[in-house]
PDB file of C-alpha atoms in Angstrom:
ATOM      1  CA  MET N   1     -20.252  -5.204  -8.595  1.00 53.00           C
ATOM      2  CA  SER N   2     -16.606  -4.622 -10.061  1.00 59.00           C
ATOM      3  CA  PRO N   3     -14.020  -2.377  -8.419  1.00 65.00           C
ATOM      4  CA  ALA N   4     -14.346  -0.488 -11.784  1.00 61.00           C
ATOM      5  CA  ASN N   5     -18.215   0.203 -11.190  1.00 67.00           C
ATOM      6  CA  ARG N   6     -17.584   0.930  -7.685  1.00 80.00           C
ATOM      7  CA  LEU N   7     -14.982   3.813  -8.457  1.00 81.00           C
ATOM      8  CA  SER N   8     -17.480   5.256 -10.935  1.00 78.00           C
ATOM      9  CA  ARG N   9     -20.094   5.862  -8.365  1.00 82.00           C
ATOM     10  CA  LEU N  10     -17.734   8.104  -6.735  1.00 84.00           C
ATOM     11  CA  PRO N  11     -17.508  12.239  -7.562  1.00 83.00           C
ATOM     12  CA  PRO N  12     -15.014  12.292 -10.709  1.00 79.00           C
ATOM     13  CA  TRP N  13     -12.986  14.520  -8.838  1.00 79.00           C
ATOM     14  CA  LEU N  14     -12.105  11.913  -6.214  1.00 86.00           C
ATOM     15  CA  SER N  15     -12.252   8.767  -8.904  1.00 85.00           C
ATOM     16  CA  HIS N  16      -9.830  10.329 -10.718  1.00 84.00           C
ATOM     17  CA  TRP N  17      -7.181  10.564  -8.434  1.00 86.00           C
ATOM     18  CA  LEU N  18      -7.818   6.597  -7.459  1.00 86.00           C
ATOM     19  CA  GLY N  19      -7.457   5.624 -11.278  1.00 85.00           C
ATOM     20  CA  PHE N  20     -10.573   5.437 -12.541  1.00 84.00           C
ATOM     21  CA  ARG N  21     -11.193   6.399 -16.362  1.00 83.00           C
ATOM     22  CA  SER N  22     -14.260   6.436 -18.341  1.00 81.00           C
ATOM     23  CA  GLY N  23     -12.832   6.288 -21.757  1.00 79.00           C
ATOM     24  CA  PRO N  24      -9.695   5.116 -23.338  1.00 82.00           C
ATOM     25  CA  LEU N  25      -6.600   6.608 -22.290  1.00 80.00           C
ATOM     26  CA  THR N  26      -4.480   9.158 -24.695  1.00 82.00           C
ATOM     27  CA  LYS N  27      -0.884   7.557 -25.181  1.00 87.00           C
ATOM     28  CA  ARG N  28       1.298  10.029 -23.715  1.00 88.00           C
ATOM     29  CA  PRO N  29       5.246  10.935 -25.455  1.00 92.00           C
ATOM     30  CA  ASP N  30       7.568   9.219 -23.900  1.00 93.00           C
ATOM     31  CA  TYR N  31       9.669  12.852 -22.253  1.00 95.00           C
ATOM     32  CA  ILE N  32       6.319  12.992 -20.144  1.00 95.00           C
ATOM     33  CA  ILE N  33       6.753   9.675 -19.032  1.00 95.00           C
ATOM     34  CA  TRP N  34      10.577  10.169 -18.152  1.00 97.00           C
ATOM     35  CA  PHE N  35       9.695  13.432 -16.405  1.00 97.00           C
ATOM     36  CA  TRP N  36       6.865  12.083 -14.228  1.00 97.00           C
ATOM     37  CA  SER N  37       8.791   8.903 -13.440  1.00 97.00           C
ATOM     38  CA  PHE N  38      11.622  11.240 -12.312  1.00 98.00           C
ATOM     39  CA  VAL N  39       9.396  13.411 -10.021  1.00 97.00           C
ATOM     40  CA  GLY N  40       7.301  10.664  -8.666  1.00 97.00           C
ATOM     41  CA  SER N  41      10.476   8.499  -7.494  1.00 98.00           C
ATOM     42  CA  PHE N  42      12.293  11.772  -6.200  1.00 98.00           C
ATOM     43  CA  LEU N  43       9.254  12.840  -4.333  1.00 98.00           C
ATOM     44  CA  GLY N  44       8.544   9.188  -3.167  1.00 97.00           C
ATOM     45  CA  ILE N  45      12.032   8.352  -1.712  1.00 98.00           C
ATOM     46  CA  SER N  46      12.375  12.246  -0.466  1.00 98.00           C
ATOM     47  CA  LEU N  47       9.291  11.789   1.470  1.00 97.00           C
ATOM     48  CA  ILE N  48       9.957   8.314   3.150  1.00 98.00           C
ATOM     49  CA  GLN N  49      13.503   9.536   4.260  1.00 97.00           C
ATOM     50  CA  ALA N  50      11.503  12.788   5.664  1.00 97.00           C
ATOM     51  CA  VAL N  51       9.417  10.764   7.762  1.00 96.00           C
ATOM     52  CA  PHE N  52      11.737   7.972   9.187  1.00 97.00           C
ATOM     53  CA  GLY N  53      14.909  10.072   9.107  1.00 95.00           C
ATOM     54  CA  GLN N  54      13.740  13.126  10.871  1.00 94.00           C
ATOM     55  CA  ALA N  55      10.693  12.071  13.543  1.00 94.00           C
ATOM     56  CA  HIS N  56      12.055  11.523  16.597  1.00 94.00           C
ATOM     57  CA  TYR N  57       9.593   8.751  17.090  1.00 94.00           C
ATOM     58  CA  PHE N  58      11.081   6.637  14.706  1.00 95.00           C
ATOM     59  CA  ILE N  59      14.899   7.568  15.400  1.00 94.00           C
ATOM     60  CA  GLU N  60      14.343   6.940  19.057  1.00 93.00           C
ATOM     61  CA  ARG N  61      13.535   3.128  17.914  1.00 92.00           C
ATOM     62  CA  GLY N  62      16.313   2.727  15.713  1.00 93.00           C
ATOM     63  CA  VAL N  63      14.230   2.644  12.314  1.00 95.00           C
ATOM     64  CA  PRO N  64      16.410   3.410   9.471  1.00 95.00           C
ATOM     65  CA  SER N  65      15.707   6.324   7.396  1.00 94.00           C
ATOM     66  CA  ILE N  66      14.486   3.862   4.302  1.00 95.00           C
ATOM     67  CA  VAL N  67      14.190   0.489   3.462  1.00 96.00           C
ATOM     68  CA  ALA N  68      16.386  -0.385   0.688  1.00 95.00           C
ATOM     69  CA  SER N  69      14.114  -2.431  -1.214  1.00 97.00           C
ATOM     70  CA  TYR N  70      11.746   0.581  -1.686  1.00 97.00           C
ATOM     71  CA  GLY N  71      14.110   1.874  -4.241  1.00 96.00           C
ATOM     72  CA  ALA N  72      12.933  -1.325  -6.270  1.00 96.00           C
ATOM     73  CA  THR N  73       9.886  -0.170  -5.388  1.00 97.00           C
ATOM     74  CA  ALA N  74       9.827   3.027  -7.009  1.00 97.00           C
ATOM     75  CA  VAL N  75      11.172   1.854 -10.520  1.00 97.00           C
ATOM     76  CA  LEU N  76       7.895  -0.073 -10.620  1.00 97.00           C
ATOM     77  CA  ILE N  77       5.060   2.229  -9.039  1.00 97.00           C
ATOM     78  CA  TYR N  78       6.647   5.494 -10.666  1.00 97.00           C
ATOM     79  CA  GLY N  79       8.446   4.364 -13.783  1.00 96.00           C
ATOM     80  CA  ALA N  80       6.115   1.129 -15.275  1.00 95.00           C
ATOM     81  CA  VAL N  81       2.560   2.161 -13.556  1.00 95.00           C
ATOM     82  CA  ASP N  82       0.931  -0.373 -15.718  1.00 94.00           C
ATOM     83  CA  ALA N  83       2.779  -3.520 -14.828  1.00 95.00           C
ATOM     84  CA  PRO N  84       0.530  -5.802 -12.754  1.00 95.00           C
ATOM     85  CA  LEU N  85       3.544  -6.362 -10.234  1.00 96.00           C
ATOM     86  CA  ALA N  86       3.274  -2.516  -9.621  1.00 96.00           C
ATOM     87  CA  GLN N  87      -0.187  -2.153  -8.693  1.00 97.00           C
ATOM     88  CA  PRO N  88      -1.435  -1.576  -4.910  1.00 96.00           C
ATOM     89  CA  ARG N  89      -2.066  -5.152  -3.834  1.00 96.00           C
ATOM     90  CA  PRO N  90       1.309  -6.593  -4.668  1.00 97.00           C
ATOM     91  CA  LEU N  91       2.731  -3.145  -3.349  1.00 97.00           C
ATOM     92  CA  PHE N  92       1.388  -3.730  -0.015  1.00 97.00           C
ATOM     93  CA  GLY N  93       1.067  -7.672   0.294  1.00 97.00           C
ATOM     94  CA  GLY N  94       4.341  -8.479  -1.045  1.00 97.00           C
ATOM     95  CA  HIS N  95       6.101  -6.466   1.314  1.00 98.00           C
ATOM     96  CA  PHE N  96       4.088  -6.988   4.231  1.00 98.00           C
ATOM     97  CA  LEU N  97       4.420 -10.770   3.449  1.00 98.00           C
ATOM     98  CA  GLY N  98       7.814 -10.635   2.770  1.00 98.00           C
ATOM     99  CA  ALA N  99       8.974  -8.797   5.944  1.00 98.00           C
ATOM    100  CA  LEU N 100       6.854 -11.063   8.020  1.00 98.00           C
ATOM    101  CA  THR N 101       8.225 -14.256   6.282  1.00 98.00           C
ATOM    102  CA  GLY N 102      11.820 -12.873   7.203  1.00 97.00           C
ATOM    103  CA  ILE N 103      11.017 -11.949  10.871  1.00 97.00           C
ATOM    104  CA  CYS N 104       9.676 -15.675  11.501  1.00 97.00           C
ATOM    105  CA  ILE N 105      12.386 -17.447   9.554  1.00 97.00           C
ATOM    106  CA  THR N 106      15.244 -15.469  11.253  1.00 97.00           C
ATOM    107  CA  LYS N 107      13.398 -15.692  14.855  1.00 96.00           C
ATOM    108  CA  LEU N 108      13.336 -19.309  14.414  1.00 97.00           C
ATOM    109  CA  PHE N 109      17.188 -19.411  13.777  1.00 96.00           C
ATOM    110  CA  HIS N 110      17.544 -17.054  16.820  1.00 93.00           C
ATOM    111  CA  LEU N 111      16.622 -20.217  19.185  1.00 94.00           C
ATOM    112  CA  LEU N 112      19.900 -21.595  18.390  1.00 94.00           C
ATOM    113  CA  PRO N 113      22.007 -21.666  21.574  1.00 92.00           C
ATOM    114  CA  THR N 114      24.735 -19.051  20.748  1.00 93.00           C
ATOM    115  CA  GLU N 115      24.974 -15.950  18.723  1.00 93.00           C
ATOM    116  CA  GLU N 116      27.990 -17.347  17.055  1.00 94.00           C
ATOM    117  CA  ARG N 117      26.023 -20.221  15.729  1.00 95.00           C
ATOM    118  CA  PHE N 118      23.336 -17.932  14.611  1.00 95.00           C
ATOM    119  CA  GLN N 119      25.968 -15.835  12.403  1.00 95.00           C
ATOM    120  CA  SER N 120      27.361 -18.763  10.960  1.00 94.00           C
ATOM    121  CA  LEU N 121      24.287 -19.854   9.624  1.00 96.00           C
ATOM    122  CA  LEU N 122      22.900 -16.127   8.488  1.00 95.00           C
ATOM    123  CA  TRP N 123      23.765 -16.975   5.037  1.00 96.00           C
ATOM    124  CA  LEU N 124      21.289 -19.816   5.632  1.00 97.00           C
ATOM    125  CA  VAL N 125      18.270 -17.602   7.071  1.00 97.00           C
ATOM    126  CA  GLY N 126      18.808 -14.835   4.103  1.00 97.00           C
ATOM    127  CA  SER N 127      18.435 -17.865   1.496  1.00 97.00           C
ATOM    128  CA  LEU N 128      15.629 -19.451   3.311  1.00 98.00           C
ATOM    129  CA  SER N 129      13.643 -15.849   4.012  1.00 97.00           C
ATOM    130  CA  CYS N 130      14.216 -14.777   0.695  1.00 97.00           C
ATOM    131  CA  ALA N 131      12.942 -18.002  -1.225  1.00 98.00           C
ATOM    132  CA  THR N 132      10.340 -18.777   1.263  1.00 98.00           C
ATOM    133  CA  SER N 133       8.893 -14.974   0.535  1.00 98.00           C
ATOM    134  CA  VAL N 134       8.820 -15.664  -3.209  1.00 98.00           C
ATOM    135  CA  VAL N 135       6.644 -18.787  -2.758  1.00 98.00           C
ATOM    136  CA  VAL N 136       4.405 -16.839  -0.328  1.00 98.00           C
ATOM    137  CA  MET N 137       3.693 -14.299  -2.732  1.00 98.00           C
ATOM    138  CA  GLN N 138       2.854 -16.542  -5.914  1.00 97.00           C
ATOM    139  CA  VAL N 139       0.583 -18.197  -3.221  1.00 97.00           C
ATOM    140  CA  THR N 140      -1.506 -15.367  -2.660  1.00 96.00           C
ATOM    141  CA  GLY N 141      -0.958 -13.616  -5.918  1.00 96.00           C
ATOM    142  CA  THR N 142       1.052 -10.406  -4.292  1.00 96.00           C
ATOM    143  CA  THR N 143       4.127 -11.118  -6.109  1.00 96.00           C
ATOM    144  CA  HIS N 144       6.383  -7.867  -5.847  1.00 97.00           C
ATOM    145  CA  PRO N 145      10.124  -8.539  -6.921  1.00 96.00           C
ATOM    146  CA  PRO N 146      11.156  -5.606  -4.164  1.00 97.00           C
ATOM    147  CA  ALA N 147       9.481  -7.885  -1.590  1.00 97.00           C
ATOM    148  CA  GLY N 148      11.943 -10.567  -1.762  1.00 97.00           C
ATOM    149  CA  ALA N 149      14.733  -8.048  -0.794  1.00 97.00           C
ATOM    150  CA  THR N 150      12.182  -6.990   1.995  1.00 98.00           C
ATOM    151  CA  ALA N 151      12.568 -10.469   3.428  1.00 98.00           C
ATOM    152  CA  LEU N 152      16.085 -11.001   2.974  1.00 97.00           C
ATOM    153  CA  LEU N 153      16.659  -7.338   5.185  1.00 97.00           C
ATOM    154  CA  ALA N 154      14.669  -8.581   7.776  1.00 96.00           C
ATOM    155  CA  ALA N 155      17.583 -11.706   8.520  1.00 96.00           C
ATOM    156  CA  VAL N 156      21.068 -10.354   7.220  1.00 96.00           C
ATOM    157  CA  ASN N 157      20.359  -6.439   8.124  1.00 96.00           C
ATOM    158  CA  PRO N 158      21.181  -5.787  11.449  1.00 95.00           C
ATOM    159  CA  ASP N 159      19.636  -2.413  12.080  1.00 94.00           C
ATOM    160  CA  ILE N 160      16.438  -4.115  10.816  1.00 95.00           C
ATOM    161  CA  ARG N 161      16.861  -7.276  12.454  1.00 95.00           C
ATOM    162  CA  ASP N 162      17.041  -5.602  15.775  1.00 94.00           C
ATOM    163  CA  LEU N 163      13.449  -3.932  14.820  1.00 95.00           C
ATOM    164  CA  GLY N 164      11.940  -7.627  15.115  1.00 94.00           C
ATOM    165  CA  TRP N 165       8.200  -7.130  14.922  1.00 96.00           C
ATOM    166  CA  TYR N 166       8.280  -3.598  14.494  1.00 96.00           C
ATOM    167  CA  TYR N 167       9.351  -3.845  11.274  1.00 97.00           C
ATOM    168  CA  LEU N 168       5.956  -4.841  10.218  1.00 98.00           C
ATOM    169  CA  PRO N 169       4.465  -1.370  10.774  1.00 97.00           C
ATOM    170  CA  VAL N 170       7.205   0.329   9.408  1.00 97.00           C
ATOM    171  CA  VAL N 171       7.038  -1.582   6.044  1.00 98.00           C
ATOM    172  CA  LEU N 172       3.032  -0.899   6.202  1.00 98.00           C
ATOM    173  CA  LEU N 173       3.849   2.814   6.894  1.00 97.00           C
ATOM    174  CA  THR N 174       6.449   3.115   3.813  1.00 97.00           C
ATOM    175  CA  SER N 175       4.258   1.510   1.536  1.00 98.00           C
ATOM    176  CA  SER N 176       1.282   3.880   2.413  1.00 98.00           C
ATOM    177  CA  LEU N 177       3.384   6.941   1.844  1.00 98.00           C
ATOM    178  CA  ALA N 178       4.867   5.404  -1.271  1.00 98.00           C
ATOM    179  CA  LEU N 179       1.330   4.895  -2.447  1.00 97.00           C
ATOM    180  CA  VAL N 180       0.001   8.476  -1.830  1.00 97.00           C
ATOM    181  CA  VAL N 181       2.788  10.146  -3.783  1.00 97.00           C
ATOM    182  CA  ALA N 182       2.051   7.452  -6.853  1.00 97.00           C
ATOM    183  CA  LEU N 183      -1.586   8.317  -6.958  1.00 97.00           C
ATOM    184  CA  ILE N 184      -1.109  11.950  -6.925  1.00 96.00           C
ATOM    185  CA  THR N 185       2.021  12.112  -9.372  1.00 96.00           C
ATOM    186  CA  ASN N 186       1.069   8.902 -11.645  1.00 95.00           C
ATOM    187  CA  ASN N 187      -2.359  10.251 -12.344  1.00 95.00           C
ATOM    188  CA  ILE N 188      -1.540  14.352 -13.423  1.00 93.00           C
ATOM    189  CA  GLN N 189      -0.915  12.859 -16.966  1.00 92.00           C
ATOM    190  CA  ARG N 190      -1.010   8.934 -16.793  1.00 92.00           C
ATOM    191  CA  ARG N 191      -3.134   6.698 -14.632  1.00 93.00           C
ATOM    192  CA  TYR N 192      -2.684   4.873 -11.479  1.00 94.00           C
ATOM    193  CA  PRO N 193      -3.695   2.257 -10.512  1.00 93.00           C
ATOM    194  CA  VAL N 194      -4.586   0.146 -13.231  1.00 92.00           C
ATOM    195  CA  PHE N 195      -6.391  -2.029 -10.539  1.00 89.00           C
ATOM    196  CA  TRP N 196      -6.602  -2.106  -6.581  1.00 91.00           C
ATOM    197  CA  PHE N 197      -7.045  -5.581  -5.798  1.00 87.00           C
ATOM    198  CA  GLN N 198      -7.482  -7.896  -8.948  1.00 80.00           C
ATOM    199  CA  PRO N 199      -7.283  -7.291 -12.531  1.00 76.00           C
ATOM    200  CA  ASN N 200     -10.856  -6.152 -14.484  1.00 65.00           C
ATOM    201  CA  PRO N 201     -11.780  -9.116 -16.320  1.00 61.00           C
ATOM    202  CA  PRO N 202     -10.820  -9.230 -20.440  1.00 57.00           C
ATOM    203  CA  PRO N 203     -14.086  -8.240 -22.103  1.00 55.00           C
ATOM    204  CA  VAL N 204     -16.181 -11.718 -23.441  1.00 58.00           C
ATOM    205  CA  ALA N 205     -15.725 -11.816 -27.308  1.00 58.00           C
ATOM    206  CA  LYS N 206     -19.370 -12.092 -29.103  1.00 63.00           C
ATOM    207  CA  PRO N 207     -19.298 -15.224 -31.290  1.00 64.00           C
ATOM    208  CA  ALA N 208     -18.778 -14.930 -34.722  1.00 65.00           C
ATOM    209  CA  PRO N 209     -21.818 -15.371 -36.875  1.00 66.00           C
ATOM    210  CA  ALA N 210     -22.394 -18.481 -38.847  1.00 64.00           C
ATOM    211  CA  THR N 211     -21.305 -17.888 -42.421  1.00 62.00           C
ATOM    212  CA  PRO N 212     -22.653 -19.311 -45.188  1.00 58.00           C
ATOM    213  CA  SER N 213     -21.981 -22.542 -46.562  1.00 54.00           C
ATOM    214  CA  SER N 214     -19.507 -22.155 -49.611  1.00 49.00           C
ATOM    215  CA  SER N 215     -18.137 -24.277 -52.440  1.00 48.00           C
ATOM    216  CA  ASN N 216     -15.425 -26.869 -52.569  1.00 53.00           C
ATOM    217  CA  GLY N 217     -13.379 -27.272 -49.141  1.00 50.00           C
ATOM    218  CA  SER N 218     -15.285 -25.662 -46.615  1.00 47.00           C
ATOM    219  CA  PHE N 219     -17.069 -26.174 -43.452  1.00 45.00           C
ATOM    220  CA  GLU N 220     -21.154 -26.070 -43.582  1.00 45.00           C
ATOM    221  CA  LYS N 221     -23.214 -25.363 -40.464  1.00 46.00           C
ATOM    222  CA  SER N 222     -26.579 -25.796 -40.422  1.00 43.00           C
ATOM    223  CA  ALA N 223     -28.793 -27.035 -37.585  1.00 46.00           C
ATOM    224  CA  GLY N 224     -25.859 -27.290 -35.447  1.00 48.00           C
ATOM    225  CA  VAL N 225     -24.267 -29.914 -37.413  1.00 46.00           C
ATOM    226  CA  THR N 226     -20.847 -29.593 -39.099  1.00 47.00           C
ATOM    227  CA  THR N 227     -20.305 -31.157 -42.313  1.00 46.00           C
ATOM    228  CA  THR N 228     -17.089 -31.061 -44.448  1.00 43.00           C
ATOM    229  CA  SER N 229     -17.283 -30.764 -48.495  1.00 42.00           C
ATOM    230  CA  VAL N 230     -14.913 -32.936 -50.415  1.00 41.00           C
ATOM    231  CA  PRO N 231     -13.975 -31.537 -53.873  1.00 45.00           C
ATOM    232  CA  VAL N 232     -14.549 -33.712 -56.520  1.00 42.00           C
TER     233      VAL N 232
END
């Protein structure tokens, strides 16, 4: 059963907010799109900063109020809601795998004998983290451009680097908060997501009916054999 069919089995009041539509969408004027892009971006970034910047649990652990790469994510999930790179799978998978890649490579380089040696190779740590995360996202089908910065920050940003493995749940929670706001604001007058895990397969085109044979220069189809008429 396709994801769309599964969503259609849910109550309409619920499936609507999960991106399901039973009919074609009405094209919205540009000012409607701009308005909801602004509202979604403002609310999404504000909610993330409120959670991480005000909760003592995160403050005591030195979690920054926001991971900077989510500013670029806001452009996608609130402003380009139809883009394949803005859907939930790239959003979660891209940021998580980017963070994981950056942490792993950074920790490997931290095995160097001195901190001075690590700092001298920090350019290499960041470059490898970003480049490797790009390939990891390509292999897993989770390409999300801002996640390249998520991997880079794990290497070059001291505050995030100090989080270590705790960076992973921070990224997952941030993605969840951003998605909740996207589901609410984008489904008032638009639609999000277009798909959850993978795009719906395109409709299969019906074969064109066989055309009757025509005069000079046409192809004749009969009994499964194609012949060519040559003009005389």
